Amino acid sequence: GRGEEADGRLADVERWLGAVTDSDTRRAAEAAGMVVANEDEFRALPMRHAIYHAVRAQARGDMAGTAEHAQRALDLSADGDILARGAAAALLGLASWVRGDLETAHRTFAEGMEHLRRDGSLADAVAGTAVLAESRIVQGRLSDAVETYERSLRFAEQHSEALPGTASLHVGLGEIRLERGDLDAAERDLRTAEALGEGAALPEHRYRTHVVEARLAEARGDLSRALERLDEAERLHLTFPLPDTCPIAARKARVWVRQGRVDKATGW
């Protein structure tokens, strides 16, 4: 979470790499004052450097920079570097999302998740399901989103321990049930997520859980509880790598209108 320090370390890497221009990596590195313990890892540094630049650009909301650095990482990666290609493809997918090209975003991000799964990064692949499902939800393709969540949960169930992210997938499913008006099923999904615990959740899990609980309370007419849950969600809010298509403040305004507090909603 200390982005400026990360930027400083990336600048350090860039300076060291700039000193190595000879094709004989080890000799050039030693001439520059470095000790290379693992030459394969050293050769991969330019590609990894590009990936982290893409991550930092994405965190700043610089989608052009994200796409530029992610594409450079892909260009620098070897065919066998599945993890790097997966990360770069996922970042390109996020950049396409912000540009509004949801089909390209879904296709590219799905490609990235498949690379991660092949690499054995199962937790990352499961966690990425939320992005794939969200892209379908924004398109109004709820059945596709449900299928995405359920396929990933079946995959996770093949492992003895709950993979990080599985609890969050149940919360995502619960939100779709709410969208379809199945309040009892949404409640069951929330309780399943709760039983799995924080260890099976993504970092933004608590915030998103409160949002879904607020929507459930609103649907059941308990508007005071809905606002309480939204206040808690606001307190725990973490920036998600996707555009926030319905900010908490907007959700609150909708509840205020239902309470008859139109002046408060209008003021917002």
mmCIF file of C-alpha atoms in Angstrom:
data_model
loop_
_atom_site.group_PDB
_atom_site.id
_atom_site.type_symbol
_atom_site.label_atom_id
_atom_site.label_comp_id
_atom_site.label_asym_id
_atom_site.label_seq_id
_atom_site.Cartn_x
_atom_site.Cartn_y
_atom_site.Cartn_z
ATOM 1 C CA GLY A 1 0.000 0.000 0.000
ATOM 2 C CA ARG A 2 3.004 2.343 -0.083
ATOM 3 C CA GLY A 3 2.870 3.301 -3.736
ATOM 4 C CA GLU A 4 5.497 6.024 -3.694
ATOM 5 C CA GLU A 5 8.037 3.647 -2.187
ATOM 6 C CA ALA A 6 7.171 1.108 -4.873
ATOM 7 C CA ASP A 7 7.766 3.766 -7.539
ATOM 8 C CA GLY A 8 11.181 4.455 -6.024
ATOM 9 C CA ARG A 9 12.141 0.778 -6.184
ATOM 10 C CA LEU A 10 10.972 0.582 -9.798
ATOM 11 C CA ALA A 11 13.190 3.565 -10.590
ATOM 12 C CA ASP A 12 16.101 1.717 -8.937
ATOM 13 C CA VAL A 13 15.478 -1.305 -11.169
ATOM 14 C CA GLU A 14 15.327 0.931 -14.222
ATOM 15 C CA ARG A 15 18.691 2.503 -13.387
ATOM 16 C CA TRP A 16 20.364 -0.887 -12.945
ATOM 17 C CA LEU A 17 18.855 -2.234 -16.149
ATOM 18 C CA GLY A 18 19.974 0.867 -18.007
ATOM 19 C CA ALA A 19 23.561 0.047 -17.055
ATOM 20 C CA VAL A 20 23.357 -3.368 -18.718
ATOM 21 C CA THR A 21 23.440 -3.082 -22.503
ATOM 22 C CA ASP A 22 25.807 -5.932 -23.330
ATOM 23 C CA SER A 23 24.355 -9.193 -24.635
ATOM 24 C CA ASP A 24 26.577 -11.046 -22.154
ATOM 25 C CA THR A 25 24.276 -10.380 -19.193
ATOM 26 C CA ARG A 26 26.526 -11.653 -16.426
ATOM 27 C CA ARG A 27 29.639 -9.819 -17.647
ATOM 28 C CA ALA A 28 27.748 -6.559 -18.185
ATOM 29 C CA ALA A 29 26.078 -6.807 -14.786
ATOM 30 C CA GLU A 30 29.360 -7.408 -13.009
ATOM 31 C CA ALA A 31 30.938 -4.487 -14.866
ATOM 32 C CA ALA A 32 28.099 -2.309 -13.541
ATOM 33 C CA GLY A 33 28.797 -3.452 -9.975
ATOM 34 C CA MET A 34 26.020 -6.030 -9.659
ATOM 35 C CA VAL A 35 26.166 -9.639 -8.537
ATOM 36 C CA VAL A 36 23.793 -11.849 -10.538
ATOM 37 C CA ALA A 37 22.913 -15.000 -8.604
ATOM 38 C CA ASN A 38 20.250 -16.178 -11.049
ATOM 39 C CA GLU A 39 20.744 -15.164 -14.650
ATOM 40 C CA ASP A 40 17.308 -16.383 -15.812
ATOM 41 C CA GLU A 41 15.617 -14.188 -13.194
ATOM 42 C CA PHE A 42 17.819 -11.270 -14.186
ATOM 43 C CA ARG A 43 16.861 -11.652 -17.853
ATOM 44 C CA ALA A 44 13.204 -11.595 -16.806
ATOM 45 C CA LEU A 45 13.585 -8.291 -14.930
ATOM 46 C CA PRO A 46 12.628 -6.007 -17.867
ATOM 47 C CA MET A 47 9.356 -7.911 -18.298
ATOM 48 C CA ARG A 48 8.571 -7.891 -14.563
ATOM 49 C CA HIS A 49 9.519 -4.227 -14.400
ATOM 50 C CA ALA A 50 6.937 -3.516 -17.129
ATOM 51 C CA ILE A 51 4.237 -5.485 -15.267
ATOM 52 C CA TYR A 52 4.744 -3.522 -12.055
ATOM 53 C CA HIS A 53 4.715 -0.257 -14.002
ATOM 54 C CA ALA A 54 1.372 -1.359 -15.457
ATOM 55 C CA VAL A 55 0.062 -2.137 -11.960
ATOM 56 C CA ARG A 56 1.118 1.278 -10.667
ATOM 57 C CA ALA A 57 -0.414 3.023 -13.699
ATOM 58 C CA GLN A 58 -3.665 1.147 -13.117
ATOM 59 C CA ALA A 59 -3.687 2.195 -9.451
ATOM 60 C CA ARG A 60 -3.364 5.845 -10.531
ATOM 61 C CA GLY A 61 -6.185 5.480 -13.053
ATOM 62 C CA ASP A 62 -3.783 5.910 -15.984
ATOM 63 C CA MET A 63 -5.333 3.362 -18.340
ATOM 64 C CA ALA A 64 -3.247 4.414 -21.342
ATOM 65 C CA GLY A 65 -0.114 3.799 -19.283
ATOM 66 C CA THR A 66 -1.537 0.514 -18.014
ATOM 67 C CA ALA A 67 -2.117 -0.744 -21.547
ATOM 68 C CA GLU A 68 1.280 0.495 -22.768
ATOM 69 C CA HIS A 69 3.284 -1.192 -19.993
ATOM 70 C CA ALA A 70 1.178 -4.374 -20.042
ATOM 71 C CA GLN A 71 1.695 -4.732 -23.791
ATOM 72 C CA ARG A 72 5.425 -4.202 -23.313
ATOM 73 C CA ALA A 73 5.430 -6.955 -20.684
ATOM 74 C CA LEU A 74 3.724 -9.293 -23.140
ATOM 75 C CA ASP A 75 6.233 -8.400 -25.841
ATOM 76 C CA LEU A 76 9.147 -9.094 -23.469
ATOM 77 C CA SER A 77 7.785 -12.314 -21.964
ATOM 78 C CA ALA A 78 8.846 -15.743 -23.154
ATOM 79 C CA ASP A 79 6.196 -18.208 -24.325
ATOM 80 C CA GLY A 80 6.810 -20.357 -21.264
ATOM 81 C CA ASP A 81 6.379 -17.531 -18.753
ATOM 82 C CA ILE A 82 2.725 -18.272 -18.117
ATOM 83 C CA LEU A 83 2.403 -16.212 -14.932
ATOM 84 C CA ALA A 84 3.779 -13.053 -16.540
ATOM 85 C CA ARG A 85 1.604 -13.437 -19.624
ATOM 86 C CA GLY A 86 -1.422 -13.988 -17.396
ATOM 87 C CA ALA A 87 -0.765 -10.859 -15.344
ATOM 88 C CA ALA A 88 -0.143 -8.738 -18.444
ATOM 89 C CA ALA A 89 -3.291 -10.009 -20.193
ATOM 90 C CA ALA A 90 -5.374 -9.315 -17.074
ATOM 91 C CA LEU A 91 -4.074 -5.740 -16.903
ATOM 92 C CA LEU A 92 -4.868 -5.211 -20.589
ATOM 93 C CA GLY A 93 -8.375 -6.483 -19.850
ATOM 94 C CA LEU A 94 -8.844 -3.920 -17.068
ATOM 95 C CA ALA A 95 -7.679 -1.151 -19.398
ATOM 96 C CA SER A 96 -10.235 -2.236 -22.018
ATOM 97 C CA TRP A 97 -12.959 -2.209 -19.347
ATOM 98 C CA VAL A 98 -12.281 1.398 -18.409
ATOM 99 C CA ARG A 99 -12.375 2.362 -22.106
ATOM 100 C CA GLY A 100 -15.867 0.822 -22.245
ATOM 101 C CA ASP A 101 -14.928 -2.125 -24.461
ATOM 102 C CA LEU A 102 -16.435 -4.818 -22.253
ATOM 103 C CA GLU A 103 -16.248 -7.648 -24.778
ATOM 104 C CA THR A 104 -12.505 -7.174 -25.283
ATOM 105 C CA ALA A 105 -12.090 -6.729 -21.531
ATOM 106 C CA HIS A 106 -13.844 -10.013 -20.798
ATOM 107 C CA ARG A 107 -11.980 -11.960 -23.475
ATOM 108 C CA THR A 108 -8.548 -10.607 -22.531
ATOM 109 C CA PHE A 109 -9.069 -10.950 -18.785
ATOM 110 C CA ALA A 110 -10.358 -14.521 -19.233
ATOM 111 C CA GLU A 111 -7.192 -15.308 -21.186
ATOM 112 C CA GLY A 112 -5.130 -13.914 -18.310
ATOM 113 C CA MET A 113 -6.986 -16.043 -15.747
ATOM 114 C CA GLU A 114 -6.467 -19.174 -17.842
ATOM 115 C CA HIS A 115 -2.721 -18.497 -17.888
ATOM 116 C CA LEU A 116 -2.759 -18.145 -14.094
ATOM 117 C CA ARG A 117 -4.678 -21.390 -13.695
ATOM 118 C CA ARG A 118 -2.172 -23.222 -15.922
ATOM 119 C CA ASP A 119 0.663 -21.765 -13.863
ATOM 120 C CA GLY A 120 -0.875 -23.150 -10.681
ATOM 121 C CA SER A 121 -1.844 -19.720 -9.299
ATOM 122 C CA LEU A 122 -5.256 -21.094 -8.394
ATOM 123 C CA ALA A 123 -6.177 -18.490 -5.785
ATOM 124 C CA ASP A 124 -5.480 -15.652 -8.235
ATOM 125 C CA ALA A 125 -7.507 -17.381 -10.935
ATOM 126 C CA VAL A 126 -10.477 -17.831 -8.587
ATOM 127 C CA ALA A 127 -10.218 -14.241 -7.332
ATOM 128 C CA GLY A 128 -10.276 -12.984 -10.928
ATOM 129 C CA THR A 129 -13.718 -14.544 -11.380
ATOM 130 C CA ALA A 130 -15.240 -11.472 -9.730
ATOM 131 C CA VAL A 131 -13.966 -9.290 -12.584
ATOM 132 C CA LEU A 132 -15.240 -11.674 -15.265
ATOM 133 C CA ALA A 133 -18.673 -11.896 -13.639
ATOM 134 C CA GLU A 134 -18.855 -8.148 -13.058
ATOM 135 C CA SER A 135 -18.245 -7.463 -16.742
ATOM 136 C CA ARG A 136 -21.229 -9.659 -17.596
ATOM 137 C CA ILE A 137 -23.407 -8.024 -14.927
ATOM 138 C CA VAL A 138 -22.722 -4.551 -16.326
ATOM 139 C CA GLN A 139 -23.771 -5.871 -19.749
ATOM 140 C CA GLY A 140 -27.011 -7.176 -18.210
ATOM 141 C CA ARG A 141 -25.981 -10.780 -18.892
ATOM 142 C CA LEU A 142 -26.896 -12.127 -15.474
ATOM 143 C CA SER A 143 -27.159 -15.786 -16.500
ATOM 144 C CA ASP A 144 -23.627 -15.655 -17.889
ATOM 145 C CA ALA A 145 -22.436 -14.043 -14.651
ATOM 146 C CA VAL A 146 -24.063 -16.804 -12.567
ATOM 147 C CA GLU A 147 -22.460 -19.445 -14.764
ATOM 148 C CA THR A 148 -19.060 -17.750 -14.323
ATOM 149 C CA TYR A 149 -19.388 -17.724 -10.539
ATOM 150 C CA GLU A 150 -20.670 -21.299 -10.304
ATOM 151 C CA ARG A 151 -17.985 -22.685 -12.634
ATOM 152 C CA SER A 152 -15.280 -21.085 -10.506
ATOM 153 C CA LEU A 153 -16.844 -22.375 -7.277
ATOM 154 C CA ARG A 154 -16.931 -25.918 -8.715
ATOM 155 C CA PHE A 155 -13.249 -25.528 -9.544
ATOM 156 C CA ALA A 156 -12.493 -24.296 -6.015
ATOM 157 C CA GLU A 157 -14.422 -27.193 -4.456
ATOM 158 C CA GLN A 158 -11.990 -29.644 -6.033
ATOM 159 C CA HIS A 159 -9.416 -28.454 -3.502
ATOM 160 C CA SER A 160 -9.439 -29.468 0.134
ATOM 161 C CA GLU A 161 -9.092 -25.931 1.496
ATOM 162 C CA ALA A 162 -11.247 -22.906 0.688
ATOM 163 C CA LEU A 163 -9.254 -20.841 -1.781
ATOM 164 C CA PRO A 164 -9.028 -17.098 -1.108
ATOM 165 C CA GLY A 165 -11.862 -15.510 -3.027
ATOM 166 C CA THR A 166 -14.476 -18.255 -2.703
ATOM 167 C CA ALA A 167 -16.394 -16.381 0.020
ATOM 168 C CA SER A 168 -16.450 -13.300 -2.202
ATOM 169 C CA LEU A 169 -17.862 -15.360 -5.089
ATOM 170 C CA HIS A 170 -20.845 -16.281 -2.906
ATOM 171 C CA VAL A 171 -21.381 -12.595 -2.106
ATOM 172 C CA GLY A 172 -21.331 -11.870 -5.849
ATOM 173 C CA LEU A 173 -23.890 -14.590 -6.452
ATOM 174 C CA GLY A 174 -26.038 -13.137 -3.690
ATOM 175 C CA GLU A 175 -26.070 -9.767 -5.416
ATOM 176 C CA ILE A 176 -27.331 -11.367 -8.624
ATOM 177 C CA ARG A 177 -30.078 -13.181 -6.681
ATOM 178 C CA LEU A 178 -31.122 -9.775 -5.333
ATOM 179 C CA GLU A 179 -31.184 -8.337 -8.833
ATOM 180 C CA ARG A 180 -33.583 -11.149 -9.747
ATOM 181 C CA GLY A 181 -35.720 -10.632 -6.650
ATOM 182 C CA ASP A 182 -34.819 -13.928 -4.915
ATOM 183 C CA LEU A 183 -34.205 -12.505 -1.445
ATOM 184 C CA ASP A 184 -34.059 -15.816 0.419
ATOM 185 C CA ALA A 185 -31.431 -17.213 -1.945
ATOM 186 C CA ALA A 186 -29.410 -14.008 -1.555
ATOM 187 C CA GLU A 187 -29.575 -14.422 2.227
ATOM 188 C CA ARG A 188 -28.300 -18.011 1.916
ATOM 189 C CA ASP A 189 -25.373 -16.887 -0.237
ATOM 190 C CA LEU A 190 -24.402 -14.267 2.334
ATOM 191 C CA ARG A 191 -24.514 -16.819 5.161
ATOM 192 C CA THR A 192 -22.424 -19.271 3.124
ATOM 193 C CA ALA A 193 -19.815 -16.552 2.589
ATOM 194 C CA GLU A 194 -19.870 -15.760 6.307
ATOM 195 C CA ALA A 195 -19.322 -19.425 7.217
ATOM 196 C CA LEU A 196 -16.287 -19.645 4.907
ATOM 197 C CA GLY A 197 -14.673 -16.810 6.851
ATOM 198 C CA GLU A 198 -12.269 -13.971 6.126
ATOM 199 C CA GLY A 199 -9.536 -16.399 5.052
ATOM 200 C CA ALA A 200 -11.570 -17.280 1.965
ATOM 201 C CA ALA A 201 -12.262 -13.655 1.040
ATOM 202 C CA LEU A 202 -10.735 -10.963 -1.133
ATOM 203 C CA PRO A 203 -9.478 -7.695 0.432
ATOM 204 C CA GLU A 204 -12.596 -5.790 -0.608
ATOM 205 C CA HIS A 205 -14.870 -8.558 0.707
ATOM 206 C CA ARG A 206 -16.117 -6.830 3.879
ATOM 207 C CA TYR A 207 -17.011 -3.642 2.018
ATOM 208 C CA ARG A 208 -18.899 -5.501 -0.707
ATOM 209 C CA THR A 209 -20.660 -7.733 1.806
ATOM 210 C CA HIS A 210 -22.076 -4.667 3.564
ATOM 211 C CA VAL A 211 -23.264 -3.284 0.214
ATOM 212 C CA VAL A 212 -25.155 -6.510 -0.567
ATOM 213 C CA GLU A 213 -26.577 -6.656 2.957
ATOM 214 C CA ALA A 214 -27.770 -3.064 2.508
ATOM 215 C CA ARG A 215 -29.480 -3.968 -0.760
ATOM 216 C CA LEU A 216 -31.149 -6.942 0.915
ATOM 217 C CA ALA A 217 -32.384 -4.772 3.808
ATOM 218 C CA GLU A 218 -33.678 -2.176 1.343
ATOM 219 C CA ALA A 219 -35.516 -4.846 -0.656
ATOM 220 C CA ARG A 220 -37.177 -6.033 2.553
ATOM 221 C CA GLY A 221 -38.198 -2.503 3.483
ATOM 222 C CA ASP A 222 -35.779 -2.046 6.390
ATOM 223 C CA LEU A 223 -34.428 1.284 5.196
ATOM 224 C CA SER A 224 -32.727 2.252 8.463
ATOM 225 C CA ARG A 225 -30.682 -0.949 8.432
ATOM 226 C CA ALA A 226 -29.877 -0.382 4.753
ATOM 227 C CA LEU A 227 -28.342 3.002 5.599
ATOM 228 C CA GLU A 228 -26.427 1.512 8.547
ATOM 229 C CA ARG A 229 -24.908 -1.126 6.279
ATOM 230 C CA LEU A 230 -24.026 1.520 3.669
ATOM 231 C CA ASP A 231 -22.346 3.656 6.334
ATOM 232 C CA GLU A 232 -20.255 0.641 7.317
ATOM 233 C CA ALA A 233 -19.460 -0.103 3.671
ATOM 234 C CA GLU A 234 -18.316 3.487 3.239
ATOM 235 C CA ARG A 235 -16.017 3.147 6.252
ATOM 236 C CA LEU A 236 -14.445 -0.046 4.894
ATOM 237 C CA HIS A 237 -14.351 0.980 1.244
ATOM 238 C CA LEU A 238 -11.350 -0.158 -0.758
ATOM 239 C CA THR A 239 -10.632 0.952 -4.281
ATOM 240 C CA PHE A 240 -11.500 -1.842 -6.719
ATOM 241 C CA PRO A 241 -9.659 -2.031 -10.054
ATOM 242 C CA LEU A 242 -12.930 -1.545 -11.942
ATOM 243 C CA PRO A 243 -15.117 1.528 -12.450
ATOM 244 C CA ASP A 244 -17.650 1.881 -9.630
ATOM 245 C CA THR A 245 -20.886 1.720 -11.594
ATOM 246 C CA CYS A 246 -23.008 2.449 -8.519
ATOM 247 C CA PRO A 247 -21.141 4.394 -5.806
ATOM 248 C CA ILE A 248 -22.208 4.073 -2.177
ATOM 249 C CA ALA A 249 -23.341 7.709 -2.115
ATOM 250 C CA ALA A 250 -25.740 7.009 -4.980
ATOM 251 C CA ARG A 251 -27.120 3.971 -3.161
ATOM 252 C CA LYS A 252 -27.692 6.121 -0.071
ATOM 253 C CA ALA A 253 -29.523 8.738 -2.117
ATOM 254 C CA ARG A 254 -31.884 6.068 -3.421
ATOM 255 C CA VAL A 255 -32.710 4.975 0.141
ATOM 256 C CA TRP A 256 -33.269 8.598 1.191
ATOM 257 C CA VAL A 257 -35.799 8.983 -1.616
ATOM 258 C CA ARG A 258 -37.626 5.881 -0.437
ATOM 259 C CA GLN A 259 -37.679 7.367 3.083
ATOM 260 C CA GLY A 260 -39.221 10.556 1.719
ATOM 261 C CA ARG A 261 -36.060 12.567 2.487
ATOM 262 C CA VAL A 262 -36.041 14.036 -0.992
ATOM 263 C CA ASP A 263 -34.268 17.253 0.052
ATOM 264 C CA LYS A 264 -31.318 15.228 1.353
ATOM 265 C CA ALA A 265 -31.096 13.217 -1.859
ATOM 266 C CA THR A 266 -31.449 16.351 -3.981
ATOM 267 C CA GLY A 267 -28.724 18.049 -1.936
ATOM 268 C CA TRP A 268 -26.350 15.192 -2.711
#
